[in-house]
Short mmCIF file of C-alpha atoms and ligand atoms in Angstrom, two decimals:
data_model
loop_
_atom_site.label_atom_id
_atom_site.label_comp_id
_atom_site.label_asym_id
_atom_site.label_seq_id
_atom_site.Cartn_x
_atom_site.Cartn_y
_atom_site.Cartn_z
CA UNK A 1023 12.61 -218.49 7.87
CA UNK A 1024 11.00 -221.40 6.72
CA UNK A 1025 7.72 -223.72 6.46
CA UNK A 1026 6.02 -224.46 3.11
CA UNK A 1027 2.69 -223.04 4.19
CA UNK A 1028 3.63 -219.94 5.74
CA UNK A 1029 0.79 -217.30 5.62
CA UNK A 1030 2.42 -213.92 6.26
CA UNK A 1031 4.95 -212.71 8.24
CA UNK A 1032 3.86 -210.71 11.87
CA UNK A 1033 6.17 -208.56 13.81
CA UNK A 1034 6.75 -206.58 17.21
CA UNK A 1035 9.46 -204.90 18.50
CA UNK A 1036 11.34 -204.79 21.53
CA UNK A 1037 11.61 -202.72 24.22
CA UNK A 1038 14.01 -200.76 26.50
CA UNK A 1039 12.23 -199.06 29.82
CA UNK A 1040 13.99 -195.67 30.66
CA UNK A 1041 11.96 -195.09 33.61
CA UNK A 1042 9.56 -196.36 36.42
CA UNK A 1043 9.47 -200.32 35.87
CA UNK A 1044 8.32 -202.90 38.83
CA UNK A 1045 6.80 -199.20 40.20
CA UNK A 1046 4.53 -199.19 37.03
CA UNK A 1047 3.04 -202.79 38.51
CA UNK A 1048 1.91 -200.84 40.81
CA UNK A 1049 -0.16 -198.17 39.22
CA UNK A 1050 2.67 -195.65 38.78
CA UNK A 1051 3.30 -194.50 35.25
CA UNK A 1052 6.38 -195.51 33.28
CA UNK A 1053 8.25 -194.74 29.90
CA UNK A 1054 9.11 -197.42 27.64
CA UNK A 1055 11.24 -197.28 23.77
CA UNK A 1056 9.64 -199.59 21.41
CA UNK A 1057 12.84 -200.56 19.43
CA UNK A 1058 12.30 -201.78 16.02
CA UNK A 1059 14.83 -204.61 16.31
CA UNK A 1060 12.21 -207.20 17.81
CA UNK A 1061 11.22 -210.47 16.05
CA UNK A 1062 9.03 -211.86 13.15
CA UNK A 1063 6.87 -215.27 13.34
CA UNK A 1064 5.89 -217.44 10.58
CA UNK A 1065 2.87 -220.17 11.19
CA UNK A 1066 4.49 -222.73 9.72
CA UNK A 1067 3.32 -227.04 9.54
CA UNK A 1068 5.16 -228.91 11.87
CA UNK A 1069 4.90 -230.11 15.69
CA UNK A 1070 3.47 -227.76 17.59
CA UNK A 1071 5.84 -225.14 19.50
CA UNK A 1072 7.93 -222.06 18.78
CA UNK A 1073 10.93 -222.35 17.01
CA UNK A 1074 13.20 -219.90 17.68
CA UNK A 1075 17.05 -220.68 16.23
CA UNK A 1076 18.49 -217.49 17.73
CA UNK A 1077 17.64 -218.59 21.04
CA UNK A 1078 18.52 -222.24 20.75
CA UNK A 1079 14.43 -223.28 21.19
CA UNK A 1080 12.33 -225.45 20.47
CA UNK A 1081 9.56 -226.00 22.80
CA UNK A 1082 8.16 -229.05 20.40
CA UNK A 1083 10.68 -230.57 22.19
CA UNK A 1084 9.10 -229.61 25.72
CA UNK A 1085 11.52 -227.13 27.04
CA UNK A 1086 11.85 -224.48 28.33
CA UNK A 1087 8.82 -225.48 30.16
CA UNK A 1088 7.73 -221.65 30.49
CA UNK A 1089 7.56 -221.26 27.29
CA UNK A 1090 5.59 -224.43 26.41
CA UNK A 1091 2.93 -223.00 28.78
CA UNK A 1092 2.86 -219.98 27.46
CA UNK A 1093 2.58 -221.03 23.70
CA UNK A 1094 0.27 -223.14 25.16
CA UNK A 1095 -1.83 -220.19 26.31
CA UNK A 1096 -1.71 -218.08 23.16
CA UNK A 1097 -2.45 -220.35 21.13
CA UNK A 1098 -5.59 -221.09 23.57
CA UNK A 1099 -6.58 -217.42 23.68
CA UNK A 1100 -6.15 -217.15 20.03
CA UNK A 1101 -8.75 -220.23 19.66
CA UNK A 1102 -6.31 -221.75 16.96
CA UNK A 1103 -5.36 -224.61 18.87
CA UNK A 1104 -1.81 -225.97 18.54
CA UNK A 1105 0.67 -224.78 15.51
CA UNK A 1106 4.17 -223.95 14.82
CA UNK A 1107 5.40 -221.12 14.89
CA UNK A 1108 8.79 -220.23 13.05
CA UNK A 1109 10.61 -216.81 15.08
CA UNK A 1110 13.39 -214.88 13.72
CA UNK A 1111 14.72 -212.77 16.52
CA UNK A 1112 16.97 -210.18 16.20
CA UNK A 1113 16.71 -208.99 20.36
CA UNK A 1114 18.48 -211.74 22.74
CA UNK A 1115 16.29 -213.73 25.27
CA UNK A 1116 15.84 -213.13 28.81
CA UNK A 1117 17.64 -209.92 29.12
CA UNK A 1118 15.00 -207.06 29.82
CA UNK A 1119 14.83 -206.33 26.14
CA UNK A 1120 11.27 -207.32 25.71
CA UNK A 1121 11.90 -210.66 24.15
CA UNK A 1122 8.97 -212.14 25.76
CA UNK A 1123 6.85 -209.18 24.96
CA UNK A 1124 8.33 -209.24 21.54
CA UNK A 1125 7.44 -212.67 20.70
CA UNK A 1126 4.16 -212.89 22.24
CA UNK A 1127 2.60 -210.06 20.27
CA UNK A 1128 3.90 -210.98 17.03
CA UNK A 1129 3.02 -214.60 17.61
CA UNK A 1130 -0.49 -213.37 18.30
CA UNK A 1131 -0.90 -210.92 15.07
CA UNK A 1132 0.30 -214.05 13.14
CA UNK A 1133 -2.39 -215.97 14.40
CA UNK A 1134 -5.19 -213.49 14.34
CA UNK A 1135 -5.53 -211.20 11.72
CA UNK A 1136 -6.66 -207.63 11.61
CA UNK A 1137 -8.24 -207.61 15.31
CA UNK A 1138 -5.46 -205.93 17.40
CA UNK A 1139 -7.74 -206.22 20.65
CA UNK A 1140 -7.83 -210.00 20.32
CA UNK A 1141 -4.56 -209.86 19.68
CA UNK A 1142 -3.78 -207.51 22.62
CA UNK A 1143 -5.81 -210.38 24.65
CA UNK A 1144 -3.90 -213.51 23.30
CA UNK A 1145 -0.57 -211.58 23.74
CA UNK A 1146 -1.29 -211.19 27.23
CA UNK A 1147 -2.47 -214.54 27.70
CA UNK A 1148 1.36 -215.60 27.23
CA UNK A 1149 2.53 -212.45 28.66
CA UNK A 1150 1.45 -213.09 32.26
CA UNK A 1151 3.12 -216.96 32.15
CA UNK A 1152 6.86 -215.25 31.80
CA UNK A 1153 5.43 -211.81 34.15
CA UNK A 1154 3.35 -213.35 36.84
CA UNK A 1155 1.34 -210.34 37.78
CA UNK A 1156 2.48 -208.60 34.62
CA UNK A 1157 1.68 -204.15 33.82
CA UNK A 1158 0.74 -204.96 30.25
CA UNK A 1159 4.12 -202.07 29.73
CA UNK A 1160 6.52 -204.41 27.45
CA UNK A 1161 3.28 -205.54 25.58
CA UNK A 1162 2.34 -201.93 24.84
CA UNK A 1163 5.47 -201.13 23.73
CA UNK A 1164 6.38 -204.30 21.60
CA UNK A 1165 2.96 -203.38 19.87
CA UNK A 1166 3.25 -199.55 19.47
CA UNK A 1167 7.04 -198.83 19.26
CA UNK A 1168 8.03 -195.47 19.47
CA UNK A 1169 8.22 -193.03 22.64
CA UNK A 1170 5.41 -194.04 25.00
CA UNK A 1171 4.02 -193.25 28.67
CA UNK A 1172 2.12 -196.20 30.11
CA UNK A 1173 -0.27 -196.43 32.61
CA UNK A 1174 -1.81 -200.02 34.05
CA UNK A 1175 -5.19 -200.29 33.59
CA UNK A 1176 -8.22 -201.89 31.88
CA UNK A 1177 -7.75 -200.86 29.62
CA UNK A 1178 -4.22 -199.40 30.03
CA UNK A 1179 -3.50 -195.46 29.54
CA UNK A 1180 -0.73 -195.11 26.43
CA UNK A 1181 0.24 -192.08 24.62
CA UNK A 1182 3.42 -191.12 22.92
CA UNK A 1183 6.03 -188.52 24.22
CA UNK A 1184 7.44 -186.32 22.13
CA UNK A 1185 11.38 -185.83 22.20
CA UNK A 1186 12.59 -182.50 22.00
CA UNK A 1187 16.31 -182.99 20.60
CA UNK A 1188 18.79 -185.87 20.24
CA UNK A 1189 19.66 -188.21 23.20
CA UNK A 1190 21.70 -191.25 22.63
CA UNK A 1191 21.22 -194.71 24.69
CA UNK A 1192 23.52 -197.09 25.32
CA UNK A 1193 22.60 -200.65 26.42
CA UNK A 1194 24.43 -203.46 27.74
CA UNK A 1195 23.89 -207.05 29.13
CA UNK A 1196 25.88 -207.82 31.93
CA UNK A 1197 23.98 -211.72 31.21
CA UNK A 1198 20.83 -213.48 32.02
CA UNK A 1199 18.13 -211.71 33.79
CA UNK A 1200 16.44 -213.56 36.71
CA UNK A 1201 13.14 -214.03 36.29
CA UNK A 1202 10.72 -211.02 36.23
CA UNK A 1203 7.53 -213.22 37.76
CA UNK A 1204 9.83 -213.83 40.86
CA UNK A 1205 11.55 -209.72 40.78
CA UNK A 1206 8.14 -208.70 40.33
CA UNK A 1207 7.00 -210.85 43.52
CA UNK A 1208 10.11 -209.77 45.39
CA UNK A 1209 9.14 -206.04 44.94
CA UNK A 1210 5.67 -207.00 45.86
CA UNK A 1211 7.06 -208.45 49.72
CA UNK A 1212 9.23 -205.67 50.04
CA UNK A 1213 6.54 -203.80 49.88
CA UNK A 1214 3.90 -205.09 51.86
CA UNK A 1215 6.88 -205.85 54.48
CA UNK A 1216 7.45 -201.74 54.57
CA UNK A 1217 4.02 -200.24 53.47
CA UNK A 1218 4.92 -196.45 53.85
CA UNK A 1219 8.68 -196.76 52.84
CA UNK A 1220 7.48 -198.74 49.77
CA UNK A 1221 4.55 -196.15 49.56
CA UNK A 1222 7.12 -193.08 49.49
CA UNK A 1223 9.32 -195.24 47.22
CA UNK A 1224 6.15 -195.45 44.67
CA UNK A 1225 5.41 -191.87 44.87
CA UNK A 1226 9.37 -191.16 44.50
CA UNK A 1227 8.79 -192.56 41.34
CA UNK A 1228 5.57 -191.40 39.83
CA UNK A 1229 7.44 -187.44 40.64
CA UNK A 1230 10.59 -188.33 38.74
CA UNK A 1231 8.65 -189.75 35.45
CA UNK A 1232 6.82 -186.97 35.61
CA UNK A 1233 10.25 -185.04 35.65
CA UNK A 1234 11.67 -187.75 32.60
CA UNK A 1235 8.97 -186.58 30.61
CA UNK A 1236 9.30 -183.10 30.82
CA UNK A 1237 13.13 -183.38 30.30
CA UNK A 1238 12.54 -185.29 27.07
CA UNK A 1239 10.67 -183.17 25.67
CA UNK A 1240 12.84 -180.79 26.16
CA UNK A 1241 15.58 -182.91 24.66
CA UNK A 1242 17.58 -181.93 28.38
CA UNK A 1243 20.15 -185.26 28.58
CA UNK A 1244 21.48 -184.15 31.60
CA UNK A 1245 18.60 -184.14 33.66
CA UNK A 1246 17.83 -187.53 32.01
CA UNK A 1247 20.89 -188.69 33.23
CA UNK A 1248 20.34 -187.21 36.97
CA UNK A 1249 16.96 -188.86 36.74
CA UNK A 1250 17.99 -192.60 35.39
CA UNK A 1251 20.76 -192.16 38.02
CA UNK A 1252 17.73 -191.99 40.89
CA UNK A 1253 15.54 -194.23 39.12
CA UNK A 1254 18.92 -196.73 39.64
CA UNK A 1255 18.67 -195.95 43.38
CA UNK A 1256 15.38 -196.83 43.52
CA UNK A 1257 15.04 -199.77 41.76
CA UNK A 1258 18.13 -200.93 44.24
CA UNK A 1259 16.38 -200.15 47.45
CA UNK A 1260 13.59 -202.28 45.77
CA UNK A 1261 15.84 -205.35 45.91
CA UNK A 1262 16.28 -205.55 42.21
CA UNK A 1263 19.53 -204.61 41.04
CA UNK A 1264 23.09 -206.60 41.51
CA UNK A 1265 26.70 -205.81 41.78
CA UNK A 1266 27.16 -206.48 38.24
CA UNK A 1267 24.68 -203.61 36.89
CA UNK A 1268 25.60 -201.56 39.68
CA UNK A 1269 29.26 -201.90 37.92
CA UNK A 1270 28.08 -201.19 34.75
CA UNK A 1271 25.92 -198.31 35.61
CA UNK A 1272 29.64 -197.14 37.08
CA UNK A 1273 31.19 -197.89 33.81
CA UNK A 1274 28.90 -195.77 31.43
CA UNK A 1275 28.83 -192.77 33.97
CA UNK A 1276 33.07 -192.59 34.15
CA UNK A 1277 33.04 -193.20 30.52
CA UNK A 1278 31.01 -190.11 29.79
CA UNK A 1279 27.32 -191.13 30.49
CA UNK A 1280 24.78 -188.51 31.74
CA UNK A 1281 23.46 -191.13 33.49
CA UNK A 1282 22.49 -194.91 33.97
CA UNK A 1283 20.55 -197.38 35.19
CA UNK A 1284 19.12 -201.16 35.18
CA UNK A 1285 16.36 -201.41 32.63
CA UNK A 1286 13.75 -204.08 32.60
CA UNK A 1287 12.84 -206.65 35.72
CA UNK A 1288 16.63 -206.77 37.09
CA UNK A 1289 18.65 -209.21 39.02
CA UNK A 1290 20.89 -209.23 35.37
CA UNK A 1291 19.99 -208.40 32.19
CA UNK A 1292 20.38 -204.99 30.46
CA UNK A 1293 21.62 -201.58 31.76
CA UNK A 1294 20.74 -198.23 29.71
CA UNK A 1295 22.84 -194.84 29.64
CA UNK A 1296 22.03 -192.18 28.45
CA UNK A 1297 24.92 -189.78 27.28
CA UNK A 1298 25.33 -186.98 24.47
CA UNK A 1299 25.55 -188.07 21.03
CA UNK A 1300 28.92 -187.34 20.93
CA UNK A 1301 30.18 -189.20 23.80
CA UNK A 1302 28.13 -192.08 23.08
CA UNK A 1303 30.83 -194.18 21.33
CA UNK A 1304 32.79 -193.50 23.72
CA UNK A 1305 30.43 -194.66 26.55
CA UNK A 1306 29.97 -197.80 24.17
CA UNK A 1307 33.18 -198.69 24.15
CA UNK A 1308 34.28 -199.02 27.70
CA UNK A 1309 31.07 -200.65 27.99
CA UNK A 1310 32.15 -203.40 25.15
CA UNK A 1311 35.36 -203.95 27.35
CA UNK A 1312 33.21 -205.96 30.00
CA UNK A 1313 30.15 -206.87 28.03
CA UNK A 1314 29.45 -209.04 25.16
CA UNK A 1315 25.87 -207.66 24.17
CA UNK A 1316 25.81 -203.29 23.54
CA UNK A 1317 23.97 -201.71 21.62
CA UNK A 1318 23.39 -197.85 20.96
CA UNK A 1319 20.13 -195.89 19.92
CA UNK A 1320 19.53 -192.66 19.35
CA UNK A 1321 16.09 -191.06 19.92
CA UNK A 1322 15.17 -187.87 18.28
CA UNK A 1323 12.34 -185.81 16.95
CA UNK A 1324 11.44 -188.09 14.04
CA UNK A 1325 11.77 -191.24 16.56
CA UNK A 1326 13.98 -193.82 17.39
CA UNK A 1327 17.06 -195.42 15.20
CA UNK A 1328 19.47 -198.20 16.17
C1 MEV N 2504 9.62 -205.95 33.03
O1 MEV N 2504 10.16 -205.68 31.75
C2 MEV N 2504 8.88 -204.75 33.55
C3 MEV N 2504 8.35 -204.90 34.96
O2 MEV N 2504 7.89 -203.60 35.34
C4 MEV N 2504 7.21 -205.90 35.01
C5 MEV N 2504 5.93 -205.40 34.34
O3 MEV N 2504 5.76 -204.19 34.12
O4 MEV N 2504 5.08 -206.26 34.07
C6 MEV N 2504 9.41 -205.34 35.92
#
């Protein structure tokens, strides 16, 4: 990473949601995996923009335009004005792995220092250009990392969950997500269209987080599996899955999976399986056969490890 003035390096992580996203918008709780693969940012001199060579940006140039107005907006909410910032990113973009989250929050710690609820504010300020109506989940969990149970509020209700024994996830991109602002609105229509099926659909989910939390403290991978496998259901009859991670969920359950389902705002993007440590590889593997982008992680006791 470069820049002849750079002041220190900031850094968030990325994120993998195991249960309850687009219901979490709406009040419901969710559980999130802050993964420590996320990005760093440099303030460097230099036009204005984020840099971001992993991802083939550089909004100094004026694309993507999302991203122009929403390093437009941190930089606002951070009261810095315009700078470059340098990003090394070791998540890919647009793919329900927090990379929006991910970069947001670490471009806001490097602009602010040792004030995490300005940064919290600044982060968000970016946050809701990619989200729309955004939870506030990926932010939490891009800041914490960890195990955490997230509920939207103001301010937002986080703790961490404990993890009662080993449970491996596998994750794979079956490509570019669509974008969450419009999945999130989608959901939202579906919703007001069918206010007591979305209702039960809601309260479907707020009872089977409740269950995921339960089982993972118990370390129970099988009933994490059942669970993800319902969550998957769900999140289809909310409009936001697609043949492709429908196949994929397929894949990882014949290959040995416990269970599996789309994580993240959907219409592409990333599934996650969760399996037994020692079929994991094996779920990986069939999984590589399709899909260019999988990666395993392994949550236990002590916390999480890629
Ligand atoms: C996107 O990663 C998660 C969603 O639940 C949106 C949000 O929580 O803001 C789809």
């Amino acid at each position: 990473m470069g820049g002849v003035n750079a002041v220190r390096v900031a850094s968030a992580c990325g994120k993998l949601l195991l249960f309850g996203e687009h219901a979490v918008v709406h009040g419901v709780p969710a559980i999130a995996v802050g993964l420590s693969d996320g990005v760093e940012v440099v303030r460097v001199d230099g036009p204005p923009g984020w840099h971001v060579p992993a991802w083939g940006v550089d909004t100094a140039t004026g694309a993507p335009e999302s991203m122009v107005h929403a390093h437009r907006a941190l930089c606002e909410a951070a009261g810095t004005g315009p700078v470059r910032l340098a990003v090394t990113s070791r998540i890919p973009a647009g793919c329900g792995l927090g990379s929006s989250a991910a970069l947001a929050v670490a471009s806001a710690r490097a602009l602010i220092e040792d004030d995490e609820a300005a940064v919290a504010v600044a982060a968000a300020a970016s946050e809701s250009v990619f989200h729309g109506n955004a939870s506030g989940l990926d932010q939490a969990a891009a800041t914490r990392g960890g195990v955490i149970r997230f509920v939207r509020g103001a301010p937002p209700e986080v703790r961490d969950l404990a993890v009662g024994g080993r449970v491996a996830l596998v994750v794979a991109s079956v490509g570019a997500g669509a974008s969450t602002a419009e999945m999130v609105a989608g959901v939202q229509r579906r919703i007001s269209r069918f206010p007591r099926v979305g209702g039960g659909m809601l309260e479907a989910v707020s009872a089977l987080v409740g269950c995921a939390e339960r089982a993972l403290a118990a370390g129970d991978v099988d009933e994490l599996g059942e669970l993800m496998d319902i969550n998957h259901g769900l999140l289809c009859a909310f409009g936001v899955s697609t043949g492709a991670l429908d196949r994929a969920c397929y894949t990882a359950r014949d290959a040995g999976a416990a269970g599996a389902k789309l994580t993240g705002g959907g219409g592409g993007g990333c599934i996650v399986a969760v399996s037994a440590e020692e079929h994991a590889v094996a779920v990986a593997a069939a999984l590589r056969s399709d899909h260019e982008i999988v990666r395993s992680y392994l949550l236990t006791p002590d916390g999480v490890t890629a």
